[in-house]
Amino acid sequence: MANEQSDSPQFAPETSRDEQVPSVAPSIEQRLHQIFPVLSESEVKRLMRFGTVRTFENGVRVLEAGFTPFGMVLVLSGRLAAHRYDGLGNSALVKEHGPGEFTAEVSQLAGRPSLVNVTAVGTVKALVIPAGQLRALVIAEAELGERIVRALILRRVNLIESGSGGPVLVGPPGHPNVFHLQSFLTANGHPHTVLDPREDENAKALCEHYQPTADDWPLVVCPDGSVKMNPANADMGRCLGMLPELPADKVWDVIVVGAGPAGLATAVYAGSEGLSVLALEQRAFGGQAAASARIENYLGFPTGISGGALAGRAYVQAMKFGVEVAIPLAAARLHCDAAPLAIELDDGTRVHGRTVVLSCGARYRRPSLANLKQFEGRGIYYWASRIEANLCAGAEVILVGGGNSAGQAAVFLSAHAAKVHMLIRGDGLKSTMSTYLIERIRATANIELHPHTEIVALEGDDEGLQRVRWRNNRSLGEKECEVCRVFLFIGADPNTDWLGDCGVEVDAQGFIRTGTDVTAPADRPRAALETSVPGVFAIGDVRAGSTKRVAAGVGEGAQVVSQIHGYLAGLPAAK
């Protein structure tokens, strides 16, 4: 989302001399007119049908951080003061909204809790637009909706880049639990703040009160003020409203398992065509594609786009069309012995759908090293985002893998690390990597390719990885390096173990068979992307025979929606 660009007309910024200049990150301060647009009188009139006019007296808390689920509040008269609040009691003015201005940021498309406190300054008359009506607005009012959605996205970007808003993570720098949680939040584009209790007085006071042990880090202060000790990702999702309560009696038209590019494409196209869609994702939207530092062969982006930016745009589109995205929530079992289909979740609850789309991708492949797990998050990484890159500043790192994702990560890390040692088992990159990436690697002085090479040992202690030993499989020579950061991009295995009880056919490698490759009754041939189980479809990397590219996954995600319509048309009418 941070790469969002606009070619829309420029609008005049706020000119009131009495208003405090809003707090924004330096990289987007030139876009204040887009972050805080002022709607004209005629534009306000067009929005009146989407909400309810309400009056708030001076000092009334209109929105409360961490609590109030809402869409948008448009000021008609008076002023609304939006204050950033961190759960520790610290508050800072973000913006005073006058007539024609509105409160909201991108998560309000899905009715998530507010990230700011908003208070009436004087008597305020405002148009309150619920989340559902906000989605209807941005669809019905195309040009105006574009400006509003751009403002919502840029407000989220500003919170992320300025390191403010959202939860506060308190813990010692470099602690693996702090890293894991920060990585989870960053991957989901959620603003947060990290405080060192040795340097910040508020963090120190919090630690003196809770007395955390080594296993309790980090302490997390949620926007509603509640404090959690070393919360799991699911607890963090509930704290932030990313993991909504799912009604047990609702039957969705489509349940999408996995919110990578393929799954997000299905969600967007199905939602835009009026189907009710639930998307389940166990870690972060965008899947493994979001780890790509730059995708340069995706149609329409001649200068490239990061996987995170592409996924962020798709995620906003899904929310715009009313898709319910639940993160982090993993599917544990598929039940297909009755209609509707049911998915048992990892927390034991079930959700029901008329159709299921499996876009569950793959799990990171791990080399057979005895103490690998000990160093995950403490020197071993499967992702190369700016968080990991900051850990590598001025140091030598090792990257294992020869595919496109590995190439993109190597180039990205080379801008931060002193040197990137790229280890591959083969004799070169030609058969596994796109030519443009090979040329870029050759042109990067601080990337060194080591063919026929693999890691044979990891050494370190509780503080993290300290040394790595690798071996050349031709010369059998071994070398030990004082390297404490290793990035593994050695492929992935299909995430299909949980489908066995339902009888979904897979090939010898575990990828899901579809269409003519499955065993099916002669009187009902399967659709091209339908599995051996009627109403269950598979797309993207998890499907046998698929092209393992982002564009191919997106294409299958769009294609499957027409097949879903065909399947639904053949079901008995709901009573």
Coordinates of C-alpha atoms in Angstrom, one line a residue:
M1 CA 0.0 0.0 0.0
A2 CA 2.9 2.3 0.6
N3 CA 3.5 2.4 -3.2
E4 CA 0.0 3.7 -4.0
Q5 CA 0.2 6.3 -6.7
S6 CA -2.5 8.6 -8.0
D7 CA -3.1 10.4 -11.3
S8 CA -6.3 12.1 -10.1
P9 CA -6.8 15.9 -10.1
Q10 CA -5.1 17.8 -7.3
F11 CA -7.3 19.3 -4.6
A12 CA -6.7 22.3 -2.5
P13 CA -5.3 21.6 1.0
E14 CA -6.7 22.9 4.2
T15 CA -5.9 26.6 4.5
S16 CA -7.1 27.5 8.0
R17 CA -4.4 29.4 9.9
D18 CA -5.8 28.5 13.2
E19 CA -5.5 24.7 12.6
Q20 CA -2.5 22.7 13.8
V21 CA -0.6 21.1 10.9
P22 CA -1.4 17.4 10.9
S23 CA 1.3 15.0 12.0
V24 CA 2.5 13.0 8.9
A25 CA 5.5 11.0 7.8
P26 CA 8.0 13.1 5.8
S27 CA 7.6 10.8 2.7
I28 CA 4.0 11.7 2.2
E29 CA 3.7 15.2 3.6
Q30 CA 3.3 16.6 0.0
R31 CA 0.1 14.6 -0.2
L32 CA -1.9 16.3 2.6
H33 CA -4.5 17.4 0.1
Q34 CA -5.2 13.7 -0.7
I35 CA -4.9 12.5 2.9
F36 CA -7.4 15.1 4.2
P37 CA -9.6 16.2 1.2
V38 CA -12.3 18.8 1.7
L39 CA -15.5 17.8 0.0
S40 CA -17.6 20.5 -1.7
E41 CA -21.1 21.4 -0.7
S42 CA -22.5 19.5 -3.8
E43 CA -20.4 16.4 -3.0
V44 CA -21.6 16.4 0.6
K45 CA -25.2 16.5 -0.7
R46 CA -24.5 13.4 -2.8
L47 CA -23.4 11.5 0.3
M48 CA -26.4 12.4 2.5
R49 CA -28.3 9.3 1.3
F50 CA -25.7 7.0 2.7
G51 CA -25.8 8.0 6.4
T52 CA -27.7 9.6 9.3
V53 CA -27.3 13.2 10.5
R54 CA -26.4 13.3 14.2
T55 CA -25.6 16.2 16.6
F56 CA -22.7 15.9 19.2
E57 CA -22.3 18.3 22.0
N58 CA -18.9 19.8 23.0
G59 CA -16.5 17.3 24.5
V60 CA -18.5 14.2 23.5
R61 CA -16.3 11.2 22.5
V62 CA -17.6 10.4 19.0
L63 CA -15.1 7.5 18.4
E64 CA -13.0 5.6 20.9
A65 CA -9.8 3.9 20.0
G66 CA -10.0 0.1 20.2
F67 CA -13.8 0.1 20.7
T68 CA -15.9 2.0 18.2
P69 CA -16.6 0.1 15.0
F70 CA -17.6 2.6 12.4
G71 CA -17.5 3.6 8.7
M72 CA -17.0 7.3 8.2
V73 CA -18.1 10.5 10.1
L74 CA -18.4 13.5 7.8
V75 CA -18.5 16.9 9.5
L76 CA -21.3 19.2 8.4
S77 CA -20.7 22.0 11.0
G78 CA -18.4 22.4 13.9
R79 CA -15.1 20.5 14.3
L80 CA -14.0 17.0 15.3
A81 CA -10.6 16.6 16.9
A82 CA -8.9 13.3 16.1
H83 CA -6.2 12.2 18.6
R84 CA -3.8 9.4 18.3
Y85 CA -3.9 7.2 21.4
D86 CA -1.5 4.4 22.3
G87 CA -3.2 2.6 25.1
L88 CA -0.6 3.9 27.6
G89 CA -2.5 7.1 28.1
N90 CA -0.4 9.1 25.6
S91 CA -2.5 11.2 23.2
A92 CA -1.5 13.5 20.3
L93 CA -3.6 15.6 18.0
V94 CA -3.6 14.2 14.5
K95 CA -6.1 16.5 12.8
E96 CA -9.1 18.7 13.5
H97 CA -11.7 18.0 10.9
G98 CA -13.8 20.9 9.8
P99 CA -16.9 21.1 7.5
G100 CA -16.5 18.9 4.4
E101 CA -13.8 16.7 6.1
F102 CA -14.3 13.2 7.4
T103 CA -12.8 10.7 9.9
A104 CA -11.9 7.2 8.9
E105 CA -9.0 5.1 7.7
V106 CA -8.8 2.0 5.5
S107 CA -9.9 -0.6 8.1
Q108 CA -13.2 1.2 8.4
L109 CA -14.3 -0.3 5.1
A110 CA -14.6 -3.6 7.1
G111 CA -16.0 -2.0 10.2
R112 CA -12.9 -2.5 12.3
P113 CA -12.4 -0.6 15.6
S114 CA -11.1 2.9 15.4
L115 CA -7.4 3.6 15.8
V116 CA -8.0 7.1 17.1
N117 CA -10.1 9.0 19.7
V118 CA -12.4 11.6 18.1
T119 CA -14.0 14.3 20.2
A120 CA -16.5 17.0 19.3
V121 CA -15.1 20.6 19.5
G122 CA -18.1 22.7 20.2
T123 CA -21.5 21.6 18.9
V124 CA -21.0 19.3 15.9
K125 CA -23.4 18.2 13.3
A126 CA -22.2 15.2 11.3
L127 CA -23.2 12.6 8.8
V128 CA -22.5 9.1 10.3
I129 CA -22.0 6.5 7.6
P130 CA -21.8 2.9 8.8
A131 CA -19.2 0.5 7.2
G132 CA -21.7 -1.2 5.0
Q133 CA -23.0 2.1 3.6
L134 CA -19.4 3.3 3.2
R135 CA -18.7 0.4 0.9
A136 CA -21.9 1.1 -1.0
L137 CA -20.8 4.7 -1.3
V138 CA -17.4 4.1 -2.8
I139 CA -19.0 1.7 -5.3
A140 CA -21.9 3.9 -6.3
E141 CA -20.0 7.2 -6.4
A142 CA -17.0 6.1 -8.5
E143 CA -15.0 9.4 -8.8
L144 CA -15.8 10.5 -5.2
G145 CA -15.3 7.0 -3.9
E146 CA -11.8 6.9 -5.5
R147 CA -10.8 10.0 -3.6
I148 CA -12.2 8.7 -0.3
V149 CA -10.5 5.3 -0.7
R150 CA -7.2 7.0 -1.6
A151 CA -7.4 9.1 1.6
L152 CA -8.2 6.0 3.7
I153 CA -5.2 4.2 2.3
L154 CA -2.8 7.1 2.7
R155 CA -3.9 7.6 6.3
R156 CA -3.0 4.0 7.1
V157 CA 0.3 4.5 5.3
N158 CA 1.0 7.6 7.4
L159 CA 0.4 5.7 10.6
I160 CA 2.7 2.9 9.5
E161 CA 5.5 5.2 8.3
S162 CA 5.3 7.4 11.3
G163 CA 5.4 4.4 13.7
S164 CA 2.3 5.4 15.6
G165 CA -1.2 4.2 16.2
G166 CA -2.3 0.6 16.9
P167 CA -0.8 -1.6 19.6
V168 CA 2.4 -0.9 21.5
L169 CA 5.0 -3.7 21.8
V170 CA 7.2 -3.5 24.8
G171 CA 10.3 -5.7 24.9
P172 CA 14.1 -5.9 24.7
P173 CA 15.5 -5.2 21.2
G174 CA 16.3 -8.4 19.2
H175 CA 14.1 -10.6 21.3
P176 CA 12.6 -13.3 18.9
N177 CA 9.1 -13.0 20.3
V178 CA 9.2 -9.2 19.6
F179 CA 10.5 -9.9 16.1
H180 CA 7.8 -12.5 15.4
L181 CA 5.0 -10.3 16.5
Q182 CA 6.4 -7.2 14.7
S183 CA 6.8 -9.3 11.6
F184 CA 3.1 -10.4 11.8
L185 CA 1.9 -6.9 12.2
T186 CA 4.1 -5.5 9.4
A187 CA 3.0 -8.3 7.0
N188 CA -0.6 -7.3 7.6
G189 CA 0.1 -3.6 7.1
H190 CA -1.0 -2.7 10.7
P191 CA 0.6 0.3 12.4
H192 CA 2.3 -0.4 15.7
T193 CA 5.0 1.0 18.0
V194 CA 7.9 -0.8 19.6
L195 CA 9.3 0.5 22.9
D196 CA 12.5 -0.6 24.7
P197 CA 11.9 -0.7 28.5
R198 CA 15.5 0.3 29.1
E199 CA 15.0 3.6 27.3
D200 CA 11.3 4.5 27.5
E201 CA 9.8 5.5 30.9
N202 CA 6.3 4.4 30.1
A203 CA 7.5 1.0 29.0
K204 CA 9.7 0.8 32.1
A205 CA 6.7 1.5 34.4
L206 CA 4.6 -1.1 32.6
C207 CA 7.3 -3.7 33.1
E208 CA 7.6 -2.8 36.8
H209 CA 3.9 -3.4 37.2
Y210 CA 3.7 -6.7 35.3
Q211 CA 7.1 -8.1 36.2
P212 CA 7.4 -10.1 32.9
T213 CA 9.7 -13.2 32.9
A214 CA 11.8 -14.1 29.8
D215 CA 8.9 -16.0 28.3
D216 CA 6.5 -13.1 28.8
W217 CA 8.0 -10.8 26.2
P218 CA 6.7 -8.8 24.6
L219 CA 4.1 -7.0 26.7
V220 CA 1.5 -5.7 24.2
V221 CA -0.8 -2.8 25.0
C222 CA -3.8 -3.0 22.8
P223 CA -5.6 0.1 21.5
D224 CA -8.3 -0.4 24.1
G225 CA -5.8 -0.3 26.9
S226 CA -5.7 -4.0 27.7
V227 CA -2.3 -5.6 28.2
K228 CA -1.3 -9.0 27.0
M229 CA 1.9 -11.0 27.7
N230 CA 3.5 -12.6 24.6
P231 CA 0.2 -13.0 22.8
A232 CA -0.2 -15.5 20.0
N233 CA -1.0 -14.2 16.6
A234 CA -4.7 -15.1 17.0
D235 CA -4.8 -13.1 20.3
M236 CA -3.3 -10.2 18.5
G237 CA -5.8 -10.5 15.7
R238 CA -8.7 -10.4 18.2
C239 CA -7.1 -7.4 20.0
L240 CA -7.1 -5.4 16.7
G241 CA -10.4 -6.6 15.3
M242 CA -8.6 -8.5 12.5
L243 CA -10.2 -11.7 13.7
P244 CA -14.0 -11.0 13.8
E245 CA -16.6 -13.2 15.4
L246 CA -18.0 -15.4 12.7
P247 CA -21.7 -16.3 13.0
A248 CA -22.1 -20.1 13.4
D249 CA -25.4 -20.2 11.5
K250 CA -24.4 -18.3 8.4
V251 CA -23.8 -20.1 5.2
W252 CA -21.4 -18.3 2.9
D253 CA -21.6 -18.6 -0.9
V254 CA -17.8 -18.9 -1.0
I255 CA -15.2 -19.7 1.6
V256 CA -11.7 -19.0 0.4
V257 CA -8.9 -20.8 2.2
G258 CA -5.8 -18.7 1.8
A259 CA -5.5 -15.0 1.0
G260 CA -2.5 -15.1 -1.3
P261 CA -2.8 -13.5 -4.8
A262 CA -5.1 -16.3 -6.1
G263 CA -7.4 -16.3 -3.0
L264 CA -7.6 -12.5 -3.0
A265 CA -8.5 -12.5 -6.7
T266 CA -11.3 -15.0 -6.0
A267 CA -12.5 -12.9 -3.1
V268 CA -12.5 -9.6 -5.1
Y269 CA -14.3 -11.0 -8.2
A270 CA -16.8 -13.1 -6.2
G271 CA -17.5 -10.1 -3.9
S272 CA -17.9 -7.7 -6.8
E273 CA -20.5 -10.1 -8.3
G274 CA -22.7 -10.1 -5.2
L275 CA -21.6 -13.4 -3.6
S276 CA -21.1 -13.6 0.1
V277 CA -17.4 -14.4 0.7
L278 CA -15.4 -15.4 3.7
A279 CA -11.6 -15.5 3.3
L280 CA -9.5 -17.4 5.9
E281 CA -5.8 -16.7 6.2
Q282 CA -3.5 -18.2 8.8
R283 CA -0.8 -15.5 8.8
A284 CA -1.0 -12.5 6.5
F285 CA -2.7 -11.4 3.3
G286 CA -0.6 -11.8 0.2
G287 CA 0.9 -15.2 1.3
Q288 CA 4.4 -15.9 0.2
A289 CA 4.1 -13.5 -2.7
A290 CA 4.0 -10.6 -0.2
A291 CA 7.6 -11.5 0.6
S292 CA 8.8 -10.4 -2.9
A293 CA 10.7 -7.2 -2.7
R294 CA 9.9 -6.3 -6.3
I295 CA 7.8 -8.1 -9.0
E296 CA 8.9 -6.7 -12.4
N297 CA 7.1 -9.1 -14.8
Y298 CA 3.6 -8.5 -13.5
L299 CA 1.4 -7.0 -16.3
G300 CA 0.8 -3.3 -15.9
F301 CA 3.7 -2.4 -13.7
P302 CA 6.7 -1.7 -15.9
T303 CA 8.8 -0.4 -13.1
G304 CA 7.8 -3.2 -10.8
I305 CA 5.8 -3.4 -7.6
S306 CA 6.5 -5.0 -4.3
G307 CA 4.5 -8.1 -3.4
G308 CA 3.4 -6.4 -0.2
A309 CA 2.0 -3.4 -2.2
L310 CA 0.2 -5.6 -4.7
A311 CA -1.3 -7.7 -1.9
G312 CA -2.3 -4.5 0.1
R313 CA -4.2 -3.1 -2.9
A314 CA -6.0 -6.4 -3.4
Y315 CA -6.9 -6.6 0.3
V316 CA -8.4 -3.1 0.2
Q317 CA -10.4 -4.2 -2.9
A318 CA -11.7 -7.2 -1.1
M319 CA -12.9 -5.1 1.9
K320 CA -14.5 -2.6 -0.6
F321 CA -16.7 -5.4 -2.0
G322 CA -17.8 -6.6 1.4
V323 CA -15.5 -9.7 1.8
E324 CA -15.0 -10.8 5.4
V325 CA -11.3 -11.5 5.8
A326 CA -10.4 -13.3 9.0
I327 CA -6.7 -13.1 10.0
P328 CA -5.1 -15.2 11.5
L329 CA -7.4 -18.2 11.2
A330 CA -6.3 -21.6 9.9
A331 CA -8.4 -24.3 8.4
A332 CA -7.9 -27.6 10.3
R333 CA -10.3 -30.0 8.5
L334 CA -12.7 -30.0 5.6
H335 CA -16.1 -31.7 6.1
C336 CA -17.8 -32.7 2.8
D337 CA -20.1 -35.5 3.9
A338 CA -23.2 -33.2 4.0
A339 CA -24.5 -30.0 2.5
P340 CA -23.5 -27.2 3.0
L341 CA -19.7 -27.9 3.2
A342 CA -18.1 -27.2 6.5
I343 CA -14.6 -26.1 7.5
E344 CA -13.4 -26.9 11.0
L345 CA -11.0 -24.1 12.2
D346 CA -8.0 -24.5 14.4
D347 CA -9.9 -23.2 17.3
G348 CA -12.5 -26.0 17.0
T349 CA -15.4 -23.9 15.5
R350 CA -16.9 -24.5 12.1
V351 CA -17.9 -22.2 9.2
H352 CA -20.2 -23.3 6.4
G353 CA -20.2 -22.6 2.7
R354 CA -22.0 -23.7 -0.4
T355 CA -18.6 -23.7 -2.1
V356 CA -15.0 -23.8 -1.0
V357 CA -12.0 -22.5 -2.9
L358 CA -8.6 -24.0 -1.8
S359 CA -5.9 -21.4 -2.4
C360 CA -4.0 -22.6 0.7
G361 CA -0.6 -22.5 -1.1
A362 CA 2.3 -24.1 0.5
R363 CA 4.4 -24.3 3.7
Y364 CA 8.0 -23.1 3.7
R365 CA 10.4 -26.0 3.1
R366 CA 13.0 -26.4 5.9
P367 CA 16.4 -28.0 5.4
S368 CA 17.4 -31.0 7.6
L369 CA 19.5 -29.2 10.2
A370 CA 19.3 -30.5 13.8
N371 CA 19.0 -27.1 15.5
L372 CA 17.1 -25.1 12.8
K373 CA 14.0 -24.4 14.9
Q374 CA 16.2 -23.1 17.8
F375 CA 17.3 -20.2 15.6
E376 CA 14.1 -19.3 13.8
G377 CA 13.5 -15.7 14.4
R378 CA 17.0 -15.5 16.0
G379 CA 19.0 -15.6 12.8
I380 CA 16.9 -17.9 10.5
Y381 CA 14.3 -16.2 8.4
Y382 CA 11.9 -17.2 5.6
W383 CA 10.9 -13.7 4.7
A384 CA 12.9 -10.6 3.6
S385 CA 11.0 -7.5 4.6
R386 CA 12.4 -4.2 5.9
I387 CA 12.3 -5.5 9.4
E388 CA 14.8 -8.3 8.5
A389 CA 16.8 -5.9 6.3
N390 CA 17.3 -3.5 9.2
L391 CA 18.9 -6.4 11.2
C392 CA 21.4 -6.9 8.4
A393 CA 22.8 -3.4 8.2
G394 CA 26.6 -3.6 7.5
A395 CA 26.8 -7.4 8.1
E396 CA 27.4 -10.4 5.9
V397 CA 24.3 -12.6 5.4
I398 CA 23.6 -15.9 3.7
L399 CA 20.6 -16.5 1.4
V400 CA 19.8 -20.1 0.3
G401 CA 17.8 -20.7 -2.9
G402 CA 17.8 -20.1 -6.6
G403 CA 14.2 -19.2 -7.6
N404 CA 12.7 -15.9 -8.4
S405 CA 11.8 -15.1 -4.8
A406 CA 15.4 -15.8 -3.7
G407 CA 16.7 -13.6 -6.5
Q408 CA 14.4 -10.7 -5.5
A409 CA 15.4 -11.1 -1.8
A410 CA 19.1 -11.2 -2.6
V411 CA 18.9 -7.9 -4.5
F412 CA 16.8 -6.3 -1.8
L413 CA 19.1 -7.4 1.0
S414 CA 22.2 -6.3 -0.9
A415 CA 21.1 -2.7 -0.4
H416 CA 21.4 -3.2 3.4
A417 CA 24.0 -5.9 4.0
A418 CA 27.7 -5.7 3.5
K419 CA 27.6 -8.9 1.5
V420 CA 25.1 -11.5 0.4
H421 CA 26.4 -15.1 0.0
M422 CA 23.9 -16.8 -2.3
L423 CA 24.0 -20.6 -1.8
I424 CA 22.5 -23.0 -4.5
R425 CA 22.8 -26.7 -5.0
G426 CA 22.9 -26.5 -8.8
D427 CA 25.6 -25.2 -11.0
G428 CA 23.8 -21.9 -11.9
L429 CA 20.5 -19.9 -11.9
K430 CA 19.5 -20.2 -15.6
S431 CA 17.0 -23.1 -15.1
T432 CA 15.3 -21.7 -12.0
M433 CA 15.3 -17.9 -12.2
S434 CA 14.1 -15.2 -14.7
T435 CA 16.8 -13.7 -16.9
Y436 CA 16.3 -10.1 -15.7
L437 CA 17.0 -11.2 -12.1
I438 CA 20.1 -13.2 -13.1
E439 CA 21.5 -10.1 -14.8
R440 CA 20.8 -7.9 -11.8
I441 CA 22.5 -10.3 -9.5
R442 CA 25.6 -10.4 -11.8
A443 CA 25.6 -6.6 -11.7
T444 CA 25.5 -6.4 -7.9
A445 CA 29.0 -6.3 -6.6
N446 CA 28.2 -7.5 -3.0
I447 CA 26.2 -10.6 -4.1
E448 CA 28.4 -13.7 -4.4
L449 CA 27.0 -16.9 -5.9
H450 CA 28.2 -20.2 -4.4
P451 CA 27.1 -23.1 -6.7
H452 CA 26.9 -26.8 -5.5
T453 CA 26.8 -25.5 -1.9
E454 CA 24.6 -26.2 1.1
I455 CA 24.6 -25.4 4.8
V456 CA 25.6 -28.3 7.0
A457 CA 25.7 -26.8 10.4
L458 CA 24.4 -23.9 12.5
E459 CA 26.0 -22.7 15.7
G460 CA 25.0 -20.3 18.4
D461 CA 23.4 -20.0 21.8
D462 CA 20.2 -18.7 23.4
E463 CA 20.9 -15.2 22.1
G464 CA 20.8 -16.4 18.5
L465 CA 22.7 -17.7 15.5
Q466 CA 26.5 -16.9 15.5
R467 CA 28.2 -19.1 12.9
V468 CA 27.3 -21.1 9.8
R469 CA 29.2 -23.9 8.2
W470 CA 28.6 -24.7 4.5
R471 CA 30.0 -27.4 2.2
N472 CA 30.7 -27.5 -1.5
N473 CA 29.3 -30.8 -2.7
R474 CA 31.8 -31.1 -5.6
S475 CA 35.0 -30.4 -3.8
L476 CA 33.6 -31.5 -0.4
G477 CA 35.4 -28.6 1.1
E478 CA 33.8 -26.9 4.1
K479 CA 33.9 -23.3 5.3
E480 CA 32.9 -21.7 8.5
C481 CA 31.6 -18.1 8.5
E482 CA 30.8 -15.7 11.3
V483 CA 27.3 -15.0 10.0
C484 CA 24.3 -14.5 12.2
R485 CA 21.5 -14.0 9.5
V486 CA 20.4 -16.7 7.2
F487 CA 17.5 -16.4 4.7
L488 CA 15.9 -19.6 3.4
F489 CA 14.1 -19.5 0.1
I490 CA 14.3 -23.2 -0.9
G491 CA 10.7 -23.7 -2.0
A492 CA 7.7 -25.0 -0.3
D493 CA 5.5 -28.1 0.1
P494 CA 1.7 -28.1 -0.6
N495 CA -0.4 -27.3 2.4
T496 CA -2.9 -30.2 1.9
D497 CA -2.4 -32.5 4.9
W498 CA -5.7 -31.3 6.4
L499 CA -7.8 -32.4 3.4
G500 CA -7.3 -36.2 3.8
D501 CA -10.5 -36.9 5.7
C502 CA -12.6 -35.4 2.9
G503 CA -11.0 -37.4 0.0
V504 CA -9.7 -34.5 -2.0
E505 CA -7.5 -36.2 -4.6
V506 CA -3.9 -35.1 -4.7
D507 CA -0.9 -36.2 -6.8
A508 CA 2.3 -37.9 -5.6
Q509 CA 3.7 -34.6 -4.4
G510 CA 0.6 -33.6 -2.5
F511 CA -0.7 -31.0 -5.0
I512 CA -4.5 -31.0 -5.6
R513 CA -5.9 -32.6 -8.8
T514 CA -8.6 -30.7 -10.6
G515 CA -10.8 -31.0 -13.8
T516 CA -10.1 -34.0 -16.0
D517 CA -7.3 -35.2 -13.7
V518 CA -9.7 -36.3 -11.0
T519 CA -12.0 -39.4 -10.7
A520 CA -15.5 -38.2 -11.2
P521 CA -18.9 -39.8 -12.3
A522 CA -19.4 -39.7 -16.0
D523 CA -22.8 -37.9 -15.7
R524 CA -21.1 -35.0 -13.9
P525 CA -17.7 -34.0 -15.2
R526 CA -15.7 -31.7 -13.0
A527 CA -15.2 -28.0 -14.0
A528 CA -11.6 -27.2 -14.9
L529 CA -10.7 -26.0 -11.4
E530 CA -13.0 -28.3 -9.4
T531 CA -11.5 -31.0 -7.3
S532 CA -12.7 -34.6 -6.8
V533 CA -15.2 -33.2 -4.2
P534 CA -18.2 -31.4 -5.8
G535 CA -18.2 -27.7 -4.9
V536 CA -14.6 -27.7 -3.8
F537 CA -12.2 -25.9 -6.1
A538 CA -8.4 -25.5 -6.1
I539 CA -6.4 -22.6 -7.5
G540 CA -2.9 -21.2 -7.4
D541 CA 0.3 -22.9 -6.2
V542 CA -1.6 -25.7 -4.4
R543 CA -3.2 -27.0 -7.6
A544 CA -1.4 -29.7 -9.5
G545 CA -0.1 -28.5 -12.9
S546 CA -0.5 -24.8 -12.1
T547 CA 2.1 -22.2 -13.2
K548 CA 3.8 -21.0 -10.0
R549 CA 3.6 -17.3 -10.8
V550 CA 1.6 -14.5 -9.3
A551 CA -0.1 -13.6 -12.5
A552 CA -1.2 -17.2 -13.1
G553 CA -2.7 -17.4 -9.6
V554 CA -4.6 -14.2 -10.0
G555 CA -5.9 -15.5 -13.4
E556 CA -7.1 -18.7 -11.8
G557 CA -8.7 -16.8 -8.9
A558 CA -10.8 -14.8 -11.4
Q559 CA -11.5 -17.8 -13.6
V560 CA -12.9 -19.9 -10.8
V561 CA -15.7 -17.5 -10.0
S562 CA -17.5 -18.3 -13.2
Q563 CA -17.3 -22.0 -12.3
I564 CA -18.6 -21.2 -8.9
H565 CA -21.6 -19.5 -10.4
G566 CA -22.2 -22.6 -12.6
Y567 CA -22.1 -24.9 -9.6
L568 CA -24.4 -22.7 -7.5
A569 CA -26.9 -22.6 -10.3
G570 CA -27.2 -26.3 -10.1
L571 CA -27.9 -26.5 -6.4
P572 CA -31.4 -27.0 -5.1
A573 CA -33.1 -23.7 -4.2
A574 CA -32.6 -22.6 -0.6
K575 CA -35.8 -23.0 1.5

